[in-house]
Tab-separated table of C-alpha atoms and ligand atoms in Angstrom:
chain	number	residue	atom	x	y	z
A	285	UNK	CA	-29.736	-10.520	-38.161
A	286	UNK	CA	-29.709	-8.631	-41.244
A	287	UNK	CA	-32.213	-5.915	-40.012
A	288	UNK	CA	-29.685	-4.771	-37.543
A	289	UNK	CA	-26.932	-4.588	-39.759
A	290	UNK	CA	-28.707	-2.758	-42.386
A	291	UNK	CA	-28.638	0.072	-40.007
A	292	UNK	CA	-25.020	-0.585	-38.523
A	293	UNK	CA	-22.052	-2.004	-39.954
A	294	UNK	CA	-18.954	-2.145	-37.731
A	295	UNK	CA	-15.842	-2.063	-39.423
A	296	UNK	CA	-12.459	-3.502	-37.528
A	297	UNK	CA	-9.338	-2.042	-38.221
A	298	UNK	CA	-6.069	-2.494	-36.442
A	299	UNK	CA	-8.040	-4.007	-33.719
A	300	UNK	CA	-10.460	-0.792	-33.624
A	301	UNK	CA	-13.866	-1.015	-34.000
A	302	UNK	CA	-15.872	1.844	-35.079
A	303	UNK	CA	-19.936	2.236	-35.352
A	304	UNK	CA	-21.081	3.634	-38.761
A	305	UNK	CA	-24.803	4.212	-37.884
A	306	UNK	CA	-26.975	5.466	-40.657
A	307	UNK	CA	-29.236	8.560	-40.063
A	308	UNK	CA	-32.196	6.458	-38.928
A	309	UNK	CA	-32.189	5.824	-35.035
A	310	UNK	CA	-33.772	2.323	-35.325
A	311	UNK	CA	-30.495	0.347	-34.074
A	312	UNK	CA	-30.891	-0.608	-30.608
A	313	UNK	CA	-28.087	-2.090	-28.702
A	314	UNK	CA	-29.229	-4.296	-25.501
A	315	UNK	CA	-26.253	-3.096	-23.396
A	316	UNK	CA	-23.941	-0.116	-23.809
A	317	UNK	CA	-20.760	0.151	-21.504
A	318	UNK	CA	-19.165	3.529	-21.019
A	319	UNK	CA	-15.446	3.034	-20.520
A	320	UNK	CA	-12.962	0.248	-21.437
A	321	UNK	CA	-10.811	0.620	-17.876
A	322	UNK	CA	-10.720	-2.726	-15.960
A	323	UNK	CA	-14.398	-2.198	-14.839
A	324	UNK	CA	-15.878	-1.567	-17.890
A	325	UNK	CA	-14.153	-4.514	-19.255
A	326	UNK	CA	-14.952	-6.882	-16.415
A	327	UNK	CA	-18.378	-5.783	-16.937
A	328	UNK	CA	-18.630	-6.529	-20.870
A	329	UNK	CA	-16.881	-10.099	-20.245
A	330	UNK	CA	-19.411	-10.914	-17.949
A	331	UNK	CA	-22.845	-9.568	-19.559
A	332	UNK	CA	-21.727	-10.533	-23.059
A	333	UNK	CA	-23.798	-13.260	-24.793
A	334	UNK	CA	-24.146	-14.491	-28.401
A	335	UNK	CA	-27.641	-13.167	-28.542
A	336	UNK	CA	-27.046	-10.088	-26.780
A	337	UNK	CA	-25.873	-6.735	-28.529
A	338	UNK	CA	-23.297	-5.470	-26.276
A	339	UNK	CA	-20.864	-2.348	-26.724
A	340	UNK	CA	-17.879	-0.930	-24.943
A	341	UNK	CA	-17.335	2.707	-26.069
A	342	UNK	CA	-13.644	4.396	-25.132
A	343	UNK	CA	-12.800	7.838	-25.531
A	344	UNK	CA	-9.156	6.946	-25.753
A	345	UNK	CA	-7.100	5.037	-28.814
A	346	UNK	CA	-6.975	1.941	-26.537
A	347	UNK	CA	-8.042	0.315	-23.458
A	348	UNK	CA	-7.090	0.921	-20.031
A	349	UNK	CA	-4.866	4.206	-20.566
A	350	UNK	CA	-6.396	6.129	-17.386
A	351	UNK	CA	-6.965	4.939	-13.928
A	352	UNK	CA	-6.256	1.338	-14.681
A	353	UNK	CA	-2.743	2.034	-15.495
A	354	UNK	CA	-1.710	4.153	-13.168
A	355	UNK	CA	-2.027	2.215	-9.663
A	356	UNK	CA	-0.086	0.171	-7.199
A	357	UNK	CA	-0.978	-3.067	-9.235
A	358	UNK	CA	-2.155	-4.580	-5.813
A	359	UNK	CA	-3.980	-7.387	-4.906
A	360	UNK	CA	-5.481	-6.460	-2.001
A	361	UNK	CA	-7.011	-8.705	0.739
A	362	UNK	CA	-9.922	-6.580	2.121
A	363	UNK	CA	-8.407	-5.349	5.668
A	364	UNK	CA	-9.104	-1.686	5.438
A	365	UNK	CA	-12.536	-1.094	4.808
A	366	UNK	CA	-15.694	-0.749	6.808
A	367	UNK	CA	-17.485	-3.895	7.451
A	368	UNK	CA	-20.486	-4.730	5.242
A	369	UNK	CA	-19.375	-2.295	2.423
A	370	UNK	CA	-19.304	-2.990	-0.907
A	371	UNK	CA	-15.481	-2.138	-0.991
A	372	UNK	CA	-14.977	-5.030	1.801
A	373	UNK	CA	-17.320	-7.548	0.130
A	374	UNK	CA	-16.178	-6.919	-3.620
A	375	UNK	CA	-12.461	-6.828	-2.275
A	376	UNK	CA	-12.521	-9.986	-0.586
A	377	UNK	CA	-14.545	-11.872	-3.174
A	378	UNK	CA	-12.498	-10.122	-6.262
A	379	UNK	CA	-9.111	-11.301	-4.212
A	380	UNK	CA	-10.287	-15.049	-4.584
A	381	UNK	CA	-11.689	-14.790	-8.194
A	382	UNK	CA	-8.487	-12.904	-9.294
A	383	UNK	CA	-5.984	-15.671	-8.060
A	384	UNK	CA	-8.353	-18.266	-9.864
A	385	UNK	CA	-8.349	-16.375	-13.007
A	386	UNK	CA	-4.736	-15.742	-13.025
A	387	UNK	CA	-3.628	-19.356	-12.393
A	388	UNK	CA	-6.427	-20.434	-15.020
A	389	UNK	CA	-5.390	-18.390	-17.759
A	390	UNK	CA	-1.933	-17.362	-16.996
A	391	UNK	CA	-2.347	-13.969	-16.224
A	392	UNK	CA	0.921	-12.807	-14.719
A	393	UNK	CA	0.675	-12.481	-10.881
A	394	UNK	CA	2.789	-13.320	-7.466
A	395	UNK	CA	1.076	-13.929	-4.510
A	396	UNK	CA	4.004	-11.941	-2.296
A	397	UNK	CA	2.019	-11.542	0.853
A	398	UNK	CA	2.406	-8.255	3.058
A	399	UNK	CA	3.246	-6.888	6.252
A	400	UNK	CA	1.505	-3.652	7.884
A	401	UNK	CA	4.280	-2.638	10.133
A	402	UNK	CA	3.800	-0.388	13.510
A	403	UNK	CA	6.781	1.174	14.596
A	404	UNK	CA	5.720	2.610	17.910
A	405	UNK	CA	4.084	0.748	20.648
A	406	UNK	CA	0.793	3.100	20.056
A	407	UNK	CA	0.477	1.832	16.559
A	408	UNK	CA	0.344	-1.754	17.744
A	409	UNK	CA	-2.908	-0.878	19.542
A	410	UNK	CA	-4.133	0.091	15.914
A	411	UNK	CA	-2.665	-2.926	14.188
A	412	UNK	CA	-5.432	-5.117	16.665
A	413	UNK	CA	-7.862	-2.980	15.385
A	414	UNK	CA	-7.092	-3.373	11.779
A	415	UNK	CA	-6.595	-7.127	12.330
A	416	UNK	CA	-10.222	-7.539	13.999
A	417	UNK	CA	-11.700	-5.512	11.088
A	418	UNK	CA	-9.659	-7.403	8.233
A	419	UNK	CA	-10.684	-10.856	9.980
A	420	UNK	CA	-14.595	-9.613	9.977
A	421	UNK	CA	-14.237	-8.745	6.512
A	422	UNK	CA	-13.193	-12.238	5.546
A	423	UNK	CA	-9.647	-11.534	4.403
A	424	UNK	CA	-7.847	-14.711	4.252
A	425	UNK	CA	-5.062	-15.622	6.749
A	426	UNK	CA	-4.243	-12.646	8.804
A	427	UNK	CA	-1.979	-12.683	11.866
A	428	UNK	CA	-0.514	-10.629	14.072
A	429	UNK	CA	3.134	-11.109	14.217
A	430	UNK	CA	5.318	-10.278	17.482
A	431	UNK	CA	8.698	-8.278	16.275
A	432	UNK	CA	10.822	-11.466	16.484
A	433	UNK	CA	8.087	-13.150	14.099
A	434	UNK	CA	8.333	-10.361	11.803
A	435	UNK	CA	12.134	-10.095	11.738
A	436	UNK	CA	12.210	-13.720	10.942
A	437	UNK	CA	10.314	-12.939	7.731
A	438	UNK	CA	12.041	-9.410	6.923
A	439	UNK	CA	15.329	-9.167	8.756
A	440	UNK	CA	15.652	-5.658	7.094
A	441	UNK	CA	12.464	-4.014	8.158
A	442	UNK	CA	11.990	-2.377	11.587
A	443	UNK	CA	8.993	-2.401	13.719
A	444	UNK	CA	7.634	-3.399	17.136
A	445	UNK	CA	4.713	-5.818	15.821
A	446	UNK	CA	3.418	-6.331	12.168
A	447	UNK	CA	0.174	-7.995	10.629
A	448	UNK	CA	0.842	-10.615	7.980
A	449	UNK	CA	-1.655	-10.749	5.218
A	450	UNK	CA	-0.505	-14.015	3.124
A	451	UNK	CA	-3.129	-13.304	0.491
A	452	UNK	CA	-1.996	-9.988	-0.832
A	453	UNK	CA	-0.143	-10.236	-3.900
A	454	UNK	CA	0.461	-8.164	-7.435
A	455	UNK	CA	-1.208	-8.915	-10.650
A	456	UNK	CA	-0.324	-7.767	-14.300
A	457	UNK	CA	-3.276	-5.223	-14.536
A	458	UNK	CA	-2.608	-4.904	-18.457
A	459	UNK	CA	-2.881	-8.604	-19.004
A	460	UNK	CA	-6.032	-8.943	-16.757
A	461	UNK	CA	-7.692	-6.574	-19.410
A	462	UNK	CA	-6.641	-8.241	-22.165
A	463	UNK	CA	-8.393	-11.485	-20.551
A	464	UNK	CA	-11.592	-9.444	-20.358
A	465	UNK	CA	-11.390	-8.212	-23.742
A	466	UNK	CA	-10.775	-11.845	-25.190
A	467	UNK	CA	-13.715	-12.999	-23.084
A	468	UNK	CA	-15.869	-10.148	-23.994
A	469	UNK	CA	-15.192	-10.418	-27.738
A	470	UNK	CA	-15.575	-14.123	-27.890
A	471	UNK	CA	-19.074	-13.803	-26.556
A	472	UNK	CA	-20.184	-11.103	-29.103
A	473	UNK	CA	-19.210	-7.607	-27.515
A	474	UNK	CA	-17.907	-5.044	-29.498
A	475	UNK	CA	-15.489	-2.549	-28.378
A	476	UNK	CA	-15.304	0.987	-30.092
A	477	UNK	CA	-12.081	3.023	-29.423
A	478	UNK	CA	-12.013	6.909	-29.920
A	479	UNK	CA	-15.773	7.093	-29.326
A	480	UNK	CA	-16.463	9.444	-26.927
A	481	UNK	CA	-19.988	9.900	-25.385
A	482	UNK	CA	-21.386	13.475	-25.401
A	483	UNK	CA	-25.202	13.076	-24.885
A	484	UNK	CA	-27.721	10.895	-23.218
A	485	UNK	CA	-31.207	11.172	-23.549
A	486	UNK	CA	-33.729	9.121	-21.762
A	487	UNK	CA	-36.074	7.688	-24.227
A	488	UNK	CA	-39.190	5.744	-24.137
A	489	UNK	CA	-37.445	2.210	-23.443
A	490	UNK	CA	-33.641	2.875	-23.060
A	491	UNK	CA	-31.588	5.643	-23.947
A	492	UNK	CA	-30.336	7.760	-26.856
A	493	UNK	CA	-26.708	7.947	-26.881
A	494	UNK	CA	-24.732	10.167	-28.864
A	495	UNK	CA	-21.152	9.799	-29.234
A	496	UNK	CA	-18.264	11.588	-31.255
A	497	UNK	CA	-15.379	9.949	-33.171
A	498	UNK	CA	-13.059	11.289	-35.761
A	499	UNK	CA	-15.597	11.103	-38.183
A	500	UNK	CA	-18.012	13.129	-36.423
A	501	UNK	CA	-21.276	12.620	-34.305
A	502	UNK	CA	-23.804	10.031	-34.274
A	503	UNK	CA	-26.490	8.438	-32.314
A	504	UNK	CA	-28.019	4.938	-31.507
A	505	UNK	CA	-30.101	3.867	-28.786
A	506	UNK	CA	-29.522	1.035	-26.306
A	507	UNK	CA	-31.921	-0.498	-23.519
A	508	UNK	CA	-29.308	-0.523	-20.745
A	509	UNK	CA	-26.404	1.776	-20.123
A	510	UNK	CA	-23.672	0.962	-18.008
A	511	UNK	CA	-21.510	4.396	-16.882
A	512	UNK	CA	-17.845	2.952	-15.789
A	513	UNK	CA	-15.978	6.327	-16.956
A	514	UNK	CA	-13.612	6.158	-14.048
A	515	UNK	CA	-12.527	9.979	-13.665
A	516	UNK	CA	-15.567	11.056	-15.586
A	517	UNK	CA	-18.237	9.069	-14.192
A	518	UNK	CA	-19.810	11.920	-12.361
A	519	UNK	CA	-19.714	13.800	-15.879
A	520	UNK	CA	-21.613	11.167	-17.460
A	521	UNK	CA	-23.905	10.694	-15.016
A	522	UNK	CA	-24.743	14.341	-15.130
A	523	UNK	CA	-25.195	13.905	-18.933
A	524	UNK	CA	-28.017	11.489	-18.492
A	525	UNK	CA	-29.812	14.653	-16.259
A	526	UNK	CA	-28.473	13.399	-12.640
A	527	UNK	CA	-27.681	16.291	-10.108
A	528	UNK	CA	-24.669	15.222	-9.287
A	529	UNK	CA	-24.477	17.146	-6.093
A	530	UNK	CA	-27.742	16.452	-4.750
A	531	UNK	CA	-26.898	12.650	-5.605
A	532	UNK	CA	-23.540	12.852	-3.839
A	533	UNK	CA	-21.853	11.764	-6.918
A	534	UNK	CA	-19.443	14.517	-7.432
A	535	UNK	CA	-15.587	13.491	-7.663
A	536	UNK	CA	-12.589	14.807	-6.002
A	537	UNK	CA	-9.408	14.215	-7.915
A	538	UNK	CA	-6.869	12.758	-5.251
A	539	UNK	CA	-3.259	12.585	-6.701
A	540	UNK	CA	-1.219	9.661	-5.811
A	541	UNK	CA	2.801	9.823	-6.681
A	542	UNK	CA	5.380	7.136	-6.878
A	543	UNK	CA	9.121	6.911	-6.578
A	544	UNK	CA	11.273	4.274	-7.706
A	545	UNK	CA	13.958	2.741	-5.315
A	546	UNK	CA	17.216	2.041	-7.086
A	547	UNK	CA	20.291	1.180	-5.603
A	548	UNK	CA	19.729	-2.908	-5.426
A	549	UNK	CA	17.437	-2.505	-2.396
A	550	UNK	CA	14.769	-4.484	-3.912
A	551	UNK	CA	16.479	-7.517	-2.761
A	552	UNK	CA	16.195	-6.778	1.047
A	553	UNK	CA	12.734	-7.378	1.471
A	554	UNK	CA	10.557	-10.094	-0.207
A	555	UNK	CA	7.108	-8.719	0.807
A	556	UNK	CA	5.007	-5.552	0.283
A	557	UNK	CA	5.438	-3.532	3.199
A	558	UNK	CA	2.904	-1.102	4.367
A	559	UNK	CA	2.580	1.244	7.449
A	560	UNK	CA	-0.050	1.387	9.792
A	561	UNK	CA	-2.407	3.950	8.053
A	562	UNK	CA	-2.145	7.408	9.266
A	563	UNK	CA	-4.971	8.487	11.167
A	564	UNK	CA	-7.750	10.772	9.322
A	565	UNK	CA	-6.028	10.217	6.208
A	566	UNK	CA	-7.952	8.798	3.231
A	567	UNK	CA	-5.126	6.091	2.451
A	568	UNK	CA	-3.349	3.417	3.161
A	569	UNK	CA	-0.151	5.266	3.668
A	570	UNK	CA	2.985	5.299	1.097
A	571	UNK	CA	4.359	1.677	1.014
A	572	UNK	CA	6.485	-0.603	-0.968
A	573	UNK	CA	5.268	-2.425	-3.501
A	574	UNK	CA	7.094	-4.369	-6.536
A	575	UNK	CA	5.857	-4.867	-10.080
A	576	UNK	CA	6.352	-8.351	-11.463
A	577	UNK	CA	9.899	-7.575	-12.788
A	578	UNK	CA	10.763	-7.250	-9.070
A	579	UNK	CA	11.425	-3.722	-9.437
A	580	UNK	CA	10.785	-1.669	-6.100
A	581	UNK	CA	8.587	1.855	-5.799
A	582	UNK	CA	6.823	3.631	-3.140
A	583	UNK	CA	3.561	4.940	-3.366
A	584	UNK	CA	1.129	6.338	-3.544
A	585	UNK	CA	1.176	9.739	-1.898
A	586	UNK	CA	-2.170	11.509	-1.132
A	587	UNK	CA	-2.868	15.195	-2.601
A	588	UNK	CA	-6.268	16.553	-3.444
A	589	UNK	CA	-5.847	18.089	-6.960
A	590	UNK	CA	-8.032	20.388	-9.223
A	591	UNK	CA	-7.179	18.907	-12.274
A	592	UNK	CA	-5.544	15.779	-13.728
A	593	UNK	CA	-1.881	16.106	-14.302
A	594	UNK	CA	0.475	13.146	-13.886
A	595	UNK	CA	3.865	15.137	-13.531
A	596	UNK	CA	5.677	14.072	-10.524
A	597	UNK	CA	7.239	16.646	-8.069
A	598	UNK	CA	10.515	16.080	-7.383
A	599	UNK	CA	9.826	18.141	-4.333
A	600	UNK	CA	8.044	15.516	-2.744
A	601	UNK	CA	11.229	13.079	-2.599
A	602	UNK	CA	11.741	14.113	1.117
A	603	UNK	CA	8.195	13.396	1.899
A	604	UNK	CA	8.759	9.719	0.479
A	605	UNK	CA	12.091	9.193	2.211
A	606	UNK	CA	10.466	10.481	5.486
A	607	UNK	CA	7.573	8.190	5.157
A	608	UNK	CA	9.332	4.902	5.061
A	609	UNK	CA	12.622	5.460	6.714
A	610	UNK	CA	11.186	4.331	10.182
A	611	UNK	CA	10.352	0.664	8.887
A	612	UNK	CA	12.579	0.393	5.908
A	613	UNK	CA	16.023	2.145	7.210
A	614	UNK	CA	17.588	0.556	4.359
A	615	UNK	CA	16.271	3.124	1.910
A	616	UNK	CA	18.495	6.224	1.427
A	617	UNK	CA	17.485	9.470	-0.226
A	618	UNK	CA	19.318	9.020	-3.074
A	619	UNK	CA	17.807	5.614	-4.006
A	620	UNK	CA	14.459	7.624	-4.765
A	621	UNK	CA	13.697	8.657	-8.263
A	622	UNK	CA	10.373	10.185	-9.528
A	623	UNK	CA	8.174	7.225	-11.585
A	624	UNK	CA	4.618	8.116	-12.215
A	625	UNK	CA	1.364	9.390	-10.754
A	626	UNK	CA	-2.224	8.447	-10.858
A	627	UNK	CA	-5.169	10.106	-9.985
A	628	UNK	CA	-7.992	8.439	-7.599
A	629	UNK	CA	-11.890	9.144	-8.152
A	630	UNK	CA	-12.863	9.723	-4.670
A	631	UNK	CA	-16.160	10.694	-3.441
A	632	UNK	CA	-14.674	11.929	-0.146
A	633	UNK	CA	-13.328	15.239	-0.207
A	634	UNK	CA	-10.188	16.025	1.818
A	635	UNK	CA	-10.802	15.274	5.811
A	636	UNK	CA	-14.433	13.667	5.269
A	637	UNK	CA	-15.071	10.303	6.148
A	638	UNK	CA	-14.457	7.164	3.961
A	639	UNK	CA	-17.348	6.699	1.305
A	640	UNK	CA	-18.218	3.481	-0.382
A	641	UNK	CA	-18.482	2.561	-4.138
A	642	UNK	CA	-21.763	3.321	-5.551
A	643	UNK	CA	-22.934	0.705	-7.872
A	644	UNK	CA	-26.704	1.275	-8.564
A	645	UNK	CA	-29.302	0.812	-11.041
A	646	UNK	CA	-30.723	4.612	-10.995
A	647	UNK	CA	-34.593	3.867	-11.502
A	648	UNK	CA	-35.585	6.187	-8.320
A	649	UNK	CA	-33.863	8.880	-10.354
A	650	UNK	CA	-36.289	8.397	-13.014
A	651	UNK	CA	-33.591	6.384	-15.186
A	652	UNK	CA	-34.637	2.913	-15.310
A	653	UNK	CA	-31.726	0.546	-17.139
A	654	UNK	CA	-29.122	3.362	-16.176
A	655	UNK	CA	-26.310	1.773	-13.949
A	656	UNK	CA	-23.800	3.887	-12.232
A	657	UNK	CA	-20.337	3.027	-10.961
A	658	UNK	CA	-19.009	6.248	-9.482
A	659	UNK	CA	-16.132	6.371	-7.012
A	660	UNK	CA	-14.236	3.281	-8.072
A	661	UNK	CA	-10.860	3.947	-6.398
A	662	UNK	CA	-8.659	1.135	-4.750
A	663	UNK	CA	-9.584	-1.512	-4.298
A	664	UNK	CA	-11.292	-1.362	-7.261
A	665	UNK	CA	-8.585	-3.398	-9.548
A	666	UNK	CA	-8.861	-6.531	-7.087
A	667	UNK	CA	-12.519	-5.925	-6.873
A	668	UNK	CA	-13.131	-5.962	-10.752
A	669	UNK	CA	-14.581	-9.580	-11.111
A	670	UNK	CA	-16.807	-9.267	-8.437
A	671	UNK	CA	-17.863	-6.135	-9.261
A	672	UNK	CA	-18.271	-7.649	-12.718
A	673	UNK	CA	-20.440	-10.221	-11.177
A	674	UNK	CA	-22.470	-8.181	-8.831
A	675	UNK	CA	-23.695	-5.776	-11.895
A	676	UNK	CA	-24.014	-9.067	-13.979
A	677	UNK	CA	-26.868	-10.090	-11.908
A	678	UNK	CA	-28.237	-6.421	-11.578
A	679	UNK	CA	-28.190	-6.702	-15.496
A	680	UNK	CA	-29.926	-10.247	-15.262
A	681	UNK	CA	-32.733	-8.660	-13.216
A	682	UNK	CA	-33.174	-5.631	-15.417
A	683	UNK	CA	-33.284	-8.095	-18.971
A	684	UNK	CA	-35.637	-10.322	-17.106
A	685	UNK	CA	-38.313	-7.560	-16.407
A	686	UNK	CA	-38.899	-7.556	-19.947
A	687	UNK	CA	-39.817	-9.835	-22.490
A	688	UNK	CA	-36.964	-11.751	-23.933
A	689	UNK	CA	-37.401	-10.947	-27.606
A	690	UNK	CA	-37.910	-7.161	-26.843
A	691	UNK	CA	-34.141	-6.726	-25.787
A	692	UNK	CA	-32.324	-9.282	-27.292
A	693	UNK	CA	-30.906	-9.994	-31.207
A	694	UNK	CA	-32.544	-13.079	-32.766
A	695	UNK	CA	-30.333	-15.859	-33.044
A	696	UNK	CA	-28.979	-16.128	-36.674
B	718	FAD	C1	-2.890	5.355	-7.243
B	718	FAD	C2	-3.747	4.608	-7.479
B	718	FAD	C3	-3.225	3.094	-6.759
B	718	FAD	C4	-4.194	2.424	-6.828
B	718	FAD	N1	-3.910	1.182	-6.522
B	718	FAD	C5	-4.875	0.022	-6.599
B	718	FAD	C6	-4.228	-1.210	-6.092
B	718	FAD	O1	-2.852	-1.569	-5.580
B	718	FAD	N2	-4.976	-2.211	-5.813
B	718	FAD	C7	-6.440	-2.257	-6.420
B	718	FAD	O2	-6.929	-3.279	-6.159
B	718	FAD	N3	-6.944	-1.110	-6.981
B	718	FAD	C8	-5.751	0.036	-6.863
B	718	FAD	N4	-6.249	1.376	-7.606
B	718	FAD	C9	-7.895	1.482	-8.008
B	718	FAD	C10	-7.905	0.958	-9.467
B	718	FAD	O3	-6.726	1.089	-10.093
B	718	FAD	C11	-9.205	1.504	-10.019
B	718	FAD	O4	-10.052	1.207	-9.103
B	718	FAD	C12	-9.369	0.944	-11.555
B	718	FAD	O5	-8.366	0.954	-12.329
B	718	FAD	C13	-10.831	2.019	-11.967
B	718	FAD	O6	-10.945	1.388	-13.110
B	718	FAD	P1	-11.909	1.906	-13.895
B	718	FAD	O7	-12.251	1.147	-15.174
B	718	FAD	O8	-13.072	2.515	-13.314
B	718	FAD	O9	-11.371	3.622	-14.609
B	718	FAD	P2	-10.718	3.722	-15.799
B	718	FAD	O10	-9.243	2.875	-16.166
B	718	FAD	O11	-10.101	4.870	-15.580
B	718	FAD	O12	-11.453	3.549	-17.243
B	718	FAD	C14	-12.466	4.520	-17.215
B	718	FAD	C15	-12.482	4.624	-18.877
B	718	FAD	O13	-13.712	5.379	-19.596
B	718	FAD	C16	-13.280	6.138	-20.123
B	718	FAD	N5	-14.375	7.246	-20.491
B	718	FAD	C17	-14.362	8.168	-19.567
B	718	FAD	N6	-15.741	8.890	-20.027
B	718	FAD	C18	-15.896	8.655	-21.166
B	718	FAD	C19	-16.612	9.183	-22.113
B	718	FAD	N7	-17.500	10.210	-22.042
B	718	FAD	N8	-16.514	8.062	-23.363
B	718	FAD	C20	-16.323	7.174	-23.783
B	718	FAD	N9	-15.226	6.905	-22.724
B	718	FAD	C21	-14.936	7.644	-21.587
B	718	FAD	C22	-11.827	6.516	-19.976
B	718	FAD	O14	-11.191	7.166	-20.925
B	718	FAD	C23	-11.191	5.241	-19.200
B	718	FAD	O15	-10.520	4.623	-20.479
B	718	FAD	C24	-5.684	2.429	-7.635
B	718	FAD	C25	-5.720	3.719	-8.052
B	718	FAD	C26	-5.037	4.405	-8.107
B	718	FAD	C27	-5.556	6.147	-8.570
């Protein structure tokens, strides 16, 4: 062990770990993960081992400050995504694993169930298509409800029919990330905050990674490099030399705003209530969700934007009100207040067909051992433990290709 620590010292200060790398480049990590959102942290928890040197690098001062804290917090069941897609498979698998993790490790969650409500007869036909797709994807317990059955469950919602999805729920994503961090650290992974990856260079047997922190720049090498940089994952792929236009990796930012619902209206429905997704729109429609304290909100809207800006435009209040008044007639315009916004890292531009998650190792681009996770929008939170398992087996295969002692730290 000493031979590694002679070139690298990790200092812990107030939960921060900072690398201090000496001038020579002899230090070598086994696995470096870029980004401490729910995806990077889930992967760290999965791939960390006592005899592996695993680092997570995060440019912000702590974890989960970007997409992973600006979302609906819903554990999706897997209805919407094309059959056979990673989104469908990893969402359904992640749904089951998340509930198990929540129950076993006391992570805050509620299995509220959800209704997708059709307000017109034409939409009822669309419900049938959604139901069949969801069932083919393996979403648990989906059932079509008549108007009467819907009214029995949610007397204050309006519609002609609905799908009941009993396995949809909500989760405390911050607690989930804390669980992943604890697991990763217990297994020996190091998380370096305020450490931004600024250069990536392919070298003979891995990558030279240059980072910037408050003390300046330094470099180290890693055998495997995993890009979980969320809104910047295309930029990170570009740092490694990938032509992101040619590869189809360029992200489109798509803003989603939320409005909170006051006036005690949160007591009038028990479940998450969704509309039938609007045709040709890249999203599931403005819906009702709750946080774990029972506060109700509407969102997220869909607006492609050029830059990252989390302000909520009060002018959009009418759009929110109009979007839900058909199925939630008890909500009044004055109940709505701007709350927050998130940005989706979408691979598809406006009007384009839905794109799947990109999760792949880039050997065919001349970058063996470089794993990209691009376009991890919804249902990324739900899918996070399943994505971690998927990447974990990729990592197992990649490390298995080389002699064990070439990539792992000798046991002390
Ligand atoms: C409006 C909205 C609603 C959503 N609702 C749901 C939902 O209800 N259910 C669900 O399952 N999913 C939902 N999602 C999706 C889910 O939130 C995301 O898929 C997930 O949080 C993505 O996590 P991440 O780790 O990939 O990204 P992030 O959380 O953004 O983490 C990436 C990290 O990488 C860091 N980083 C970037 N560049 C660098 C660099 N060069 N060096 C070092 N660090 C870097 C960033 O600082 C960031 O912390 C929603 C998303 C949005 C936007």
